[in-house]
Each structure stands twice: as C-alpha cells, then as structure tokens.
mmCIF file with all atom_site columns, C-alpha atoms in Angstrom:
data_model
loop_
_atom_site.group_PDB
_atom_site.id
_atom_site.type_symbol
_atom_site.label_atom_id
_atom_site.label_alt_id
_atom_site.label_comp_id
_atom_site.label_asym_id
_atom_site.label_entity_id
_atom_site.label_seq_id
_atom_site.pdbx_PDB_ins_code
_atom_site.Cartn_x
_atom_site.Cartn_y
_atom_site.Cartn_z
_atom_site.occupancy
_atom_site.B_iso_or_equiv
_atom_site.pdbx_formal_charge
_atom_site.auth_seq_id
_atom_site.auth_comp_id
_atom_site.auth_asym_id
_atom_site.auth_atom_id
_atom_site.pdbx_PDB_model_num
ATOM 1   C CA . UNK A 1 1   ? 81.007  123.020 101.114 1.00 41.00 ? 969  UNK A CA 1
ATOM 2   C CA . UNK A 1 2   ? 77.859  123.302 99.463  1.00 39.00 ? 970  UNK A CA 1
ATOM 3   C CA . UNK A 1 3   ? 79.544  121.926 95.856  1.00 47.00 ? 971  UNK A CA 1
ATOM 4   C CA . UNK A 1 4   ? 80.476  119.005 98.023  1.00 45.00 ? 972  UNK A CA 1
ATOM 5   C CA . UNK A 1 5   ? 77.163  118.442 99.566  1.00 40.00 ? 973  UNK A CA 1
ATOM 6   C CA . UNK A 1 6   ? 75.508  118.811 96.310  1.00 42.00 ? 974  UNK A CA 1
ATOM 7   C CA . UNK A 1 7   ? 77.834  116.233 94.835  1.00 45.00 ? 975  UNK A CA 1
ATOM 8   C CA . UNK A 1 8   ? 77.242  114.013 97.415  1.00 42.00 ? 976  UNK A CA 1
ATOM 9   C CA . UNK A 1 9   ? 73.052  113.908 97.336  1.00 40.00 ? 977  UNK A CA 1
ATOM 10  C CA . UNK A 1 10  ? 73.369  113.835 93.196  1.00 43.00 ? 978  UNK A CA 1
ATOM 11  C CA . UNK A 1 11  ? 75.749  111.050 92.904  1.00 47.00 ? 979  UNK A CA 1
ATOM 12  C CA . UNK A 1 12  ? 75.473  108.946 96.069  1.00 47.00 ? 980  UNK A CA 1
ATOM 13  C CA . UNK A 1 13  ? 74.210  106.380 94.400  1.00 47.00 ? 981  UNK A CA 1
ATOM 14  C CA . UNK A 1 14  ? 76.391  106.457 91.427  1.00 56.00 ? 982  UNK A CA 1
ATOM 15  C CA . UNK A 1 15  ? 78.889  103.128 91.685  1.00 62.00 ? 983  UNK A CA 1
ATOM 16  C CA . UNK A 1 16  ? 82.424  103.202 90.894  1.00 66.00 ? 984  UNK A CA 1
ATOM 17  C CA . UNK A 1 17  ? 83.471  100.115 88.460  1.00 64.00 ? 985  UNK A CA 1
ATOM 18  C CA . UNK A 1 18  ? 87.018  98.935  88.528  1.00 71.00 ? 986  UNK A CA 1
ATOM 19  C CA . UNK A 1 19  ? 87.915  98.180  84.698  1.00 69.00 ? 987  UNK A CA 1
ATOM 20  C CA . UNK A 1 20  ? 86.903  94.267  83.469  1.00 76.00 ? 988  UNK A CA 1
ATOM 21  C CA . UNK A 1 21  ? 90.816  94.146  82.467  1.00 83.00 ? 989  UNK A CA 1
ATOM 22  C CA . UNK A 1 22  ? 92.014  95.968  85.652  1.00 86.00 ? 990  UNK A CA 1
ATOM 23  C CA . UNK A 1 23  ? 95.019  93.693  87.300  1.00 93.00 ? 991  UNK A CA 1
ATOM 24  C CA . UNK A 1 24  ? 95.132  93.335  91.124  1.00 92.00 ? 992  UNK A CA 1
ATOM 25  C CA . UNK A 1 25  ? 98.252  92.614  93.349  1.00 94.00 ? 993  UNK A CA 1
ATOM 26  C CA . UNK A 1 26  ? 97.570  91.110  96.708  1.00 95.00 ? 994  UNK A CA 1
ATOM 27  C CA . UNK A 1 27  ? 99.794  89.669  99.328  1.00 97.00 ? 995  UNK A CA 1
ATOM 28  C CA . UNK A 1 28  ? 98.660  87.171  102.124 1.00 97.00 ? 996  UNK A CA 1
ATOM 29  C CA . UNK A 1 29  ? 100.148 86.822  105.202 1.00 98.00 ? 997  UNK A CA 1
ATOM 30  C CA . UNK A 1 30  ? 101.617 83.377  106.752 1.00 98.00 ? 998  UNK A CA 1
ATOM 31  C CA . UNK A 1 31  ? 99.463  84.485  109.937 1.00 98.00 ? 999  UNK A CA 1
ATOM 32  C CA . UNK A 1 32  ? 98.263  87.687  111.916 1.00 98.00 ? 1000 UNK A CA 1
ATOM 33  C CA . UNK A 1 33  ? 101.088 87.036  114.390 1.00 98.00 ? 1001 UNK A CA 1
ATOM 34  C CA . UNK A 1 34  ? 102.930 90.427  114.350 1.00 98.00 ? 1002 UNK A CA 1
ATOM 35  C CA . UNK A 1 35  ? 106.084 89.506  112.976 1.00 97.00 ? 1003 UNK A CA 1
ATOM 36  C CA . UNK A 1 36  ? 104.074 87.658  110.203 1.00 98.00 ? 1004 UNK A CA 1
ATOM 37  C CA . UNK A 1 37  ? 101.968 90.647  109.385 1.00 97.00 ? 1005 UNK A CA 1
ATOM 38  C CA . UNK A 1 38  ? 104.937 93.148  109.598 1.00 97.00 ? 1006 UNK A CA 1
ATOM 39  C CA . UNK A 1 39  ? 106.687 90.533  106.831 1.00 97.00 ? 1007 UNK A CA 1
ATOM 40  C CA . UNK A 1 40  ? 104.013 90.766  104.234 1.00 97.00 ? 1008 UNK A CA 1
ATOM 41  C CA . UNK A 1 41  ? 103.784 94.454  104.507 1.00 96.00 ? 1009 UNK A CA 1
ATOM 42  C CA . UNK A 1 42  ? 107.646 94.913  103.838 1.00 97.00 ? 1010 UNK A CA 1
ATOM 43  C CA . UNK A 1 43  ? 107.613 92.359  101.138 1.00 97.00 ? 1011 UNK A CA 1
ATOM 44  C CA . UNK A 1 44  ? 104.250 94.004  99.822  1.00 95.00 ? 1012 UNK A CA 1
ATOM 45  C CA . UNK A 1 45  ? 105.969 97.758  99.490  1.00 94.00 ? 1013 UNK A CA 1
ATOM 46  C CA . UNK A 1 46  ? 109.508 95.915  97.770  1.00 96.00 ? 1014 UNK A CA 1
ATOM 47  C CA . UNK A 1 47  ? 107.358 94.421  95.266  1.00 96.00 ? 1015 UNK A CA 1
ATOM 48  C CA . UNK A 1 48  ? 104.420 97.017  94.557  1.00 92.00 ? 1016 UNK A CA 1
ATOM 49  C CA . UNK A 1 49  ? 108.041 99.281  94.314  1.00 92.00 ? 1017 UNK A CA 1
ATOM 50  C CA . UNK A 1 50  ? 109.828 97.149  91.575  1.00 94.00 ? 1018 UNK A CA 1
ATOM 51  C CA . UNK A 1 51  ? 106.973 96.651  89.513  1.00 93.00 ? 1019 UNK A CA 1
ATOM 52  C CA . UNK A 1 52  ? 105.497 100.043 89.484  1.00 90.00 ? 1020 UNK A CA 1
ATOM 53  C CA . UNK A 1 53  ? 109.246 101.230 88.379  1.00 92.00 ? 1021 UNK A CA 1
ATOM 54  C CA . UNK A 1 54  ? 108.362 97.711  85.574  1.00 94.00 ? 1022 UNK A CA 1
ATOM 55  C CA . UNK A 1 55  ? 105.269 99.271  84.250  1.00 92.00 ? 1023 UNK A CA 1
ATOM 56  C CA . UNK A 1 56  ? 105.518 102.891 85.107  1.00 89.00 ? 1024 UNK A CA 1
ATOM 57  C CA . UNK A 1 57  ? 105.386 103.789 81.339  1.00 90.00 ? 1025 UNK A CA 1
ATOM 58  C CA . UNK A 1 58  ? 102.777 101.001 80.299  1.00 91.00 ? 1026 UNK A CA 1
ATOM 59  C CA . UNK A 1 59  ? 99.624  102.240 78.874  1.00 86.00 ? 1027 UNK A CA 1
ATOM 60  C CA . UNK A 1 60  ? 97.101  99.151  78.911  1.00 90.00 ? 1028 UNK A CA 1
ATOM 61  C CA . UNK A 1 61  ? 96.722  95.876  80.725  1.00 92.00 ? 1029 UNK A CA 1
ATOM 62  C CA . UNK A 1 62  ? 98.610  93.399  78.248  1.00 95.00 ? 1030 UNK A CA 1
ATOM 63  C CA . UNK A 1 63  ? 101.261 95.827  78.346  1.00 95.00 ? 1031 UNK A CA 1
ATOM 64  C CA . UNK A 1 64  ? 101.612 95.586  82.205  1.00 95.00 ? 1032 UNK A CA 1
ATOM 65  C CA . UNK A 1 65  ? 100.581 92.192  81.532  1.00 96.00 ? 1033 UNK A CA 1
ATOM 66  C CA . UNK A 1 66  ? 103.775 90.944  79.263  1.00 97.00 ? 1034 UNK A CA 1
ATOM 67  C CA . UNK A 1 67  ? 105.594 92.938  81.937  1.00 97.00 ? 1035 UNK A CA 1
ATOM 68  C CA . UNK A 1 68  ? 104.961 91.942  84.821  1.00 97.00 ? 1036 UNK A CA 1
ATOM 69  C CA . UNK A 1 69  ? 105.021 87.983  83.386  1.00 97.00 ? 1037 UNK A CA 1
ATOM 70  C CA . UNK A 1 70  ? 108.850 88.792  81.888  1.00 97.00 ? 1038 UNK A CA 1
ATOM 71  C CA . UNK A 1 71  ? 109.429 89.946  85.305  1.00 97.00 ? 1039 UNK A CA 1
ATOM 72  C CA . UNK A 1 72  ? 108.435 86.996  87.692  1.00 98.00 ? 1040 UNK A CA 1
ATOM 73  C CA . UNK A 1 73  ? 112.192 86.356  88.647  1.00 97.00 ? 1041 UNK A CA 1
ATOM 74  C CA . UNK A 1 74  ? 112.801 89.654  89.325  1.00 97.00 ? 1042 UNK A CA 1
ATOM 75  C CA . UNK A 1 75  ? 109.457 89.634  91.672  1.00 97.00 ? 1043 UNK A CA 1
ATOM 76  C CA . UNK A 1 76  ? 110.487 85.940  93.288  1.00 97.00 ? 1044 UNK A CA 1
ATOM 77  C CA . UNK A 1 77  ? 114.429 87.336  94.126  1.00 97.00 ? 1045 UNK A CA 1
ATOM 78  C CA . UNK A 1 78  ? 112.885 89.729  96.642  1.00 97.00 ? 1046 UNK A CA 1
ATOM 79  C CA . UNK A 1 79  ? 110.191 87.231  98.463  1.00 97.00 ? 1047 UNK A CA 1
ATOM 80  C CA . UNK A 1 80  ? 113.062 84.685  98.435  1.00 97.00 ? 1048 UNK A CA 1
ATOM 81  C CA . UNK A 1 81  ? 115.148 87.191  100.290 1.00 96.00 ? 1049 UNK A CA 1
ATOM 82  C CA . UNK A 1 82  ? 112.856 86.854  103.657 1.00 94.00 ? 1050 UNK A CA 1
ATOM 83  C CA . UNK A 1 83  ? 113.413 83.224  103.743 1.00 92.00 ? 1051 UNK A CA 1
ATOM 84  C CA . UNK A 1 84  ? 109.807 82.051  104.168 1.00 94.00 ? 1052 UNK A CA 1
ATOM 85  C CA . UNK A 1 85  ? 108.259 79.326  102.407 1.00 97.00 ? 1053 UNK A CA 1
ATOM 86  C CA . UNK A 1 86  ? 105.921 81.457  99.554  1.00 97.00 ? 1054 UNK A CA 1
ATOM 87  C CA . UNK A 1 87  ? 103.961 81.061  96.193  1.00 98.00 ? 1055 UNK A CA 1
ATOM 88  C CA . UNK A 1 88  ? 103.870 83.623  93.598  1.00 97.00 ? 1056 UNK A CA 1
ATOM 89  C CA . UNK A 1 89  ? 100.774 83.078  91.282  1.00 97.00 ? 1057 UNK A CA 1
ATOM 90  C CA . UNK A 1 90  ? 100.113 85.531  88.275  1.00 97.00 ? 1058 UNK A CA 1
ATOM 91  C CA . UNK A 1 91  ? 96.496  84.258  86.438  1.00 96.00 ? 1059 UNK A CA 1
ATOM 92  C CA . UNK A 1 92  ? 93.040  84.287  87.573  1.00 96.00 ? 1060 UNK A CA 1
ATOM 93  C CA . UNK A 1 93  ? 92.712  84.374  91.554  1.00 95.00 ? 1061 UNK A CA 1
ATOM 94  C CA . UNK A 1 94  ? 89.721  84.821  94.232  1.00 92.00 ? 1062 UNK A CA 1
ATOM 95  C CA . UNK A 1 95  ? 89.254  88.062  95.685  1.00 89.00 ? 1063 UNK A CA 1
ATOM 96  C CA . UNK A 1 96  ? 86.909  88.826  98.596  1.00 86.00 ? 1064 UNK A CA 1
ATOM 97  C CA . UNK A 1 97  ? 84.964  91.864  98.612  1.00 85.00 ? 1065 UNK A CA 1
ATOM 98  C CA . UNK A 1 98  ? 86.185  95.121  99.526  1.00 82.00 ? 1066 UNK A CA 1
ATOM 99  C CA . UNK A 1 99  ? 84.866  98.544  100.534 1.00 78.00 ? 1067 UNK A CA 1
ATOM 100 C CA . UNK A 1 100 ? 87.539  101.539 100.645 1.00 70.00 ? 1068 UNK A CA 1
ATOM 101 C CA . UNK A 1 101 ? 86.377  105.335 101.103 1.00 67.00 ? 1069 UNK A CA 1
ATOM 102 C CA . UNK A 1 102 ? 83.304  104.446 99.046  1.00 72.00 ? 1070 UNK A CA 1
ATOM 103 C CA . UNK A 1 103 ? 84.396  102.749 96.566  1.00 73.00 ? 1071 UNK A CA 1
ATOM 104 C CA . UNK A 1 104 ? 82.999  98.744  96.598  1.00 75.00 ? 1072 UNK A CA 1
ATOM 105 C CA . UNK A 1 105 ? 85.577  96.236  94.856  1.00 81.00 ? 1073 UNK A CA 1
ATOM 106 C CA . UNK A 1 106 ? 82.923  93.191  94.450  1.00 85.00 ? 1074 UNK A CA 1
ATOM 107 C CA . UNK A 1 107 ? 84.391  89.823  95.481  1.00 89.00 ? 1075 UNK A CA 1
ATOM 108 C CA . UNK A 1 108 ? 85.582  87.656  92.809  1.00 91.00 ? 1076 UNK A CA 1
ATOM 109 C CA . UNK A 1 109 ? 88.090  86.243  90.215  1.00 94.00 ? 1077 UNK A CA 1
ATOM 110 C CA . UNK A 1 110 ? 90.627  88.367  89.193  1.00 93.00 ? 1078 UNK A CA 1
ATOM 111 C CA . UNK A 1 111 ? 93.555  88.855  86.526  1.00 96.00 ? 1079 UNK A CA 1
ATOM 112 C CA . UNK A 1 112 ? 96.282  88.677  89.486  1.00 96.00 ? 1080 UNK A CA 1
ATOM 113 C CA . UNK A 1 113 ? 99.355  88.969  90.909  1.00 97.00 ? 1081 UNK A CA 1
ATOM 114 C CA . UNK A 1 114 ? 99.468  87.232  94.861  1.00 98.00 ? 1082 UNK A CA 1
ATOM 115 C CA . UNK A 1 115 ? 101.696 86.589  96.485  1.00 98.00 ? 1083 UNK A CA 1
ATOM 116 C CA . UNK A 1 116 ? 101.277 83.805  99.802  1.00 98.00 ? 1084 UNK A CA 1
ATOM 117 C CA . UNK A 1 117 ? 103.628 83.703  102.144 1.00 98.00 ? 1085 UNK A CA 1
ATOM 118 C CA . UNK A 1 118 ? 103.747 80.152  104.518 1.00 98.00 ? 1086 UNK A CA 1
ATOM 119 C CA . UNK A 1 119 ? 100.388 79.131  104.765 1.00 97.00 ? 1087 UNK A CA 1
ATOM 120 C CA . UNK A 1 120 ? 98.602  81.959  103.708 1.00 97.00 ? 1088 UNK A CA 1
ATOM 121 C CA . UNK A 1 121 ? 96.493  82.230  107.091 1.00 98.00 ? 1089 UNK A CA 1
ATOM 122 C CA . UNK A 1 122 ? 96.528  85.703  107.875 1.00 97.00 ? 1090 UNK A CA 1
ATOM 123 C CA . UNK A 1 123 ? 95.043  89.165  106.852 1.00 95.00 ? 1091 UNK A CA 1
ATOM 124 C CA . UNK A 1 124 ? 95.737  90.146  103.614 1.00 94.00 ? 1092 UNK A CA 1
ATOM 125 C CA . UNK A 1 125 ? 97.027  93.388  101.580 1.00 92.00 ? 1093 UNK A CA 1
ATOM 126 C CA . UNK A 1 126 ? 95.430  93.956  98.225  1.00 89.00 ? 1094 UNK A CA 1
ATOM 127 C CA . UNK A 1 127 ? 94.520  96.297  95.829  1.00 87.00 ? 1095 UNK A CA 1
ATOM 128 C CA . UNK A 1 128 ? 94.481  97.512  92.139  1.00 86.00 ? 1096 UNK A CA 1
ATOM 129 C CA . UNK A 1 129 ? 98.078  97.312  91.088  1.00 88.00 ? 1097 UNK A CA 1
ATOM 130 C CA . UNK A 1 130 ? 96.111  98.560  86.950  1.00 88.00 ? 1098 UNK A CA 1
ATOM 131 C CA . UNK A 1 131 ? 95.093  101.033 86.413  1.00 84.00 ? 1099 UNK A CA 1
ATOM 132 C CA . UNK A 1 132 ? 97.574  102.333 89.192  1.00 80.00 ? 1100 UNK A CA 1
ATOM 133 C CA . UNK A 1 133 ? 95.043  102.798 92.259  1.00 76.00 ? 1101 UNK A CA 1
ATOM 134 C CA . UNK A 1 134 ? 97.736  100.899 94.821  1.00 76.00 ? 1102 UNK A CA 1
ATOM 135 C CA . UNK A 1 135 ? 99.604  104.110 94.062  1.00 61.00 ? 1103 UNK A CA 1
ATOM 136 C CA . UNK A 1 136 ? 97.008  106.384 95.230  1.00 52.00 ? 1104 UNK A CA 1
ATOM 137 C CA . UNK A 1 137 ? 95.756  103.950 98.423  1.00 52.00 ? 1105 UNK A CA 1
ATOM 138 C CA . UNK A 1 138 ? 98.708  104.704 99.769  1.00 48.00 ? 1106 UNK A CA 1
ATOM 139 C CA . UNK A 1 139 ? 99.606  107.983 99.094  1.00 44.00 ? 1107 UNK A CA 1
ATOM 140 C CA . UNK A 1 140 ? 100.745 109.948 101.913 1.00 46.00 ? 1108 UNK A CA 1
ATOM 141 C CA . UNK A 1 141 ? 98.221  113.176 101.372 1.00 51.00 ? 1109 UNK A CA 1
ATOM 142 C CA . UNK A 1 142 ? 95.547  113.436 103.265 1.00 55.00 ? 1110 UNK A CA 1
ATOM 143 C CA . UNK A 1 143 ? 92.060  113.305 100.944 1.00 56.00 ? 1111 UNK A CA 1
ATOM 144 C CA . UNK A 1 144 ? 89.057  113.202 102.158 1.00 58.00 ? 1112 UNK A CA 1
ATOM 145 C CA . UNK A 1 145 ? 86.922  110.258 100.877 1.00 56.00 ? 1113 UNK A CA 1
ATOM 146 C CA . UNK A 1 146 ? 84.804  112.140 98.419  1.00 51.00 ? 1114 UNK A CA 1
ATOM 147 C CA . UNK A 1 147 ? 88.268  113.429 96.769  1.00 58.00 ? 1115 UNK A CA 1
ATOM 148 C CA . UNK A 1 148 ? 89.488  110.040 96.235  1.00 56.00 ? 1116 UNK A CA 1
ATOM 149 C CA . UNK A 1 149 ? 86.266  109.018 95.265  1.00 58.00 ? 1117 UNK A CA 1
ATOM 150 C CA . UNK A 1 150 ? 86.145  111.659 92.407  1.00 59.00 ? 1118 UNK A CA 1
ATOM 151 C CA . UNK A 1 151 ? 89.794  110.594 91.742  1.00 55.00 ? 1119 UNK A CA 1
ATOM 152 C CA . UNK A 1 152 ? 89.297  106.920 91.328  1.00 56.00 ? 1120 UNK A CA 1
ATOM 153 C CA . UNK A 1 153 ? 86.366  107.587 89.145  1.00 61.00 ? 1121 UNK A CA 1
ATOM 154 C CA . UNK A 1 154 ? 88.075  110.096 86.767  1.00 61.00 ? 1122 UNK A CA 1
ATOM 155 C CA . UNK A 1 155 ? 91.709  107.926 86.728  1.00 58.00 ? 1123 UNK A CA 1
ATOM 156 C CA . UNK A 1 156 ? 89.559  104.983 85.541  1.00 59.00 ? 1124 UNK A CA 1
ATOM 157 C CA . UNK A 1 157 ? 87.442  107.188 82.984  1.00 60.00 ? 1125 UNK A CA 1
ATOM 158 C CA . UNK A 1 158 ? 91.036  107.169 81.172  1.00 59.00 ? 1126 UNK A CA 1
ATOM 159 C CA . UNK A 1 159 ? 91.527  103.626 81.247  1.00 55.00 ? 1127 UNK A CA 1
#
C-alpha cells in the first residue's frame, strides 16, 4: 500500500507518451442504435483478432506496417461479411482525445487503420493496435489503474 501511495504522489504528474510511430486501429459505428453498436464491436474483435495473429511476431512499426498493408484483403473479407456499406482507410486519420486509467492519448492525426461502417455516425472503438496496447485494454484480468499505468509505461519503454 504504502509503495503504491508513494508511487502515486512521486509520479502523478509524470505523462505517459504513446510512441510518434505508434499505429492505431479504430472502428466507427454506422450509429449508436444497438444493433449498430453491437456490429462494430463484433467486426472490431474479428479484425483486431486476424491482424494481431498478422503481426504477432513483428518487432517495429514498418514491420506491422508492410503487414498490415499486404493484408488489406484479408481485413476487407471479414467487414464485407456483415453486409454493411463500409470504408477501410490505412494512412494518416483524425483521432479525438482520449483518457483511459490515466493514461491521456492527445487528439490528433494518426498512422491508422479505421474502419467506418455506413455513415460513420456513432460511438467509436479505438485504440493502439502498435505497440500492442489493444491487447492489454482488453484483457480480461482485473488491474487496477496504477498497474496498467506502470504497464503501459514500461511496454512502451521497449518500443
């Protein structure tokens, strides 16, 4: 407890930077009916799936990069299997700004891969598909947000 507290007075102040050649994934729903919003989160975990399986073994951005731009068929055959009207756009793409258990992703443009679905009116999925934080948003242990904090901070120290 005390370790805890003491990190939390000593570095409370210290920011957490996502990586300049970081790539994001984000999907955006047709609308925030439920059906709509239930769509883009099943097409979200297909894709996040295929391409983390893609660049599991990738070690920097072009890598994932080249991969994930050799893949766009692979990516379009499982949005095309819900039969809505999409666009898949891998490049430079506005993000808005995001705060997740302390960490602040700053709005902006981003190296990208989004998806829209219809016309793109609803709430949106999104996170850092490189270095592999999507993977550990959605984990199924339960951290506490100083842990995932500390996590985030030392997975990008690698990157």
């Amino acid at each position: 407890f005390f370790i805890s507290m003491a990190f939390i007075c000593f570095h409370q102040d210290e920011e957490i930077l996502i990586p300049g050649e970081a790539i994001r994934f984000r999907v955006i729903a047709n609308s925030n009916t439920v059906t709509d919003q239930k769509e883009k989160m099943m097409i979200k975990e297909q894709v996040e799936k295929e391409v983390y399986e893609l660049i599991k073994d990738a070690s920097n951005a072009s890598d994932v990069r080249n991969i994930i731009k050799s893949n766009m068929d692979t990516i379009e055959s499982i949005v095309t299997e819900y039969q809505v009207p999409y666009q898949i756009d891998y490049g430079n793409n506005y993000f808005p700004a995001k705060s997740y258990r302390g960490v602040v992703y700053p709005a902006g443009n981003y190296e990208s891969l989004v998806i829209t679905l219809g016309n793109g009116a609803g709430n949106n999925f999104w996170c850092v598909l490189f270095p592999p934080l999507c993977l550990l948003e959605n984990s199924s242990e339960d951290i506490s947000d100083i842990d995932y904090q500390l996590y985030v901070k030392k997975l990008l120290q690698g990157f």
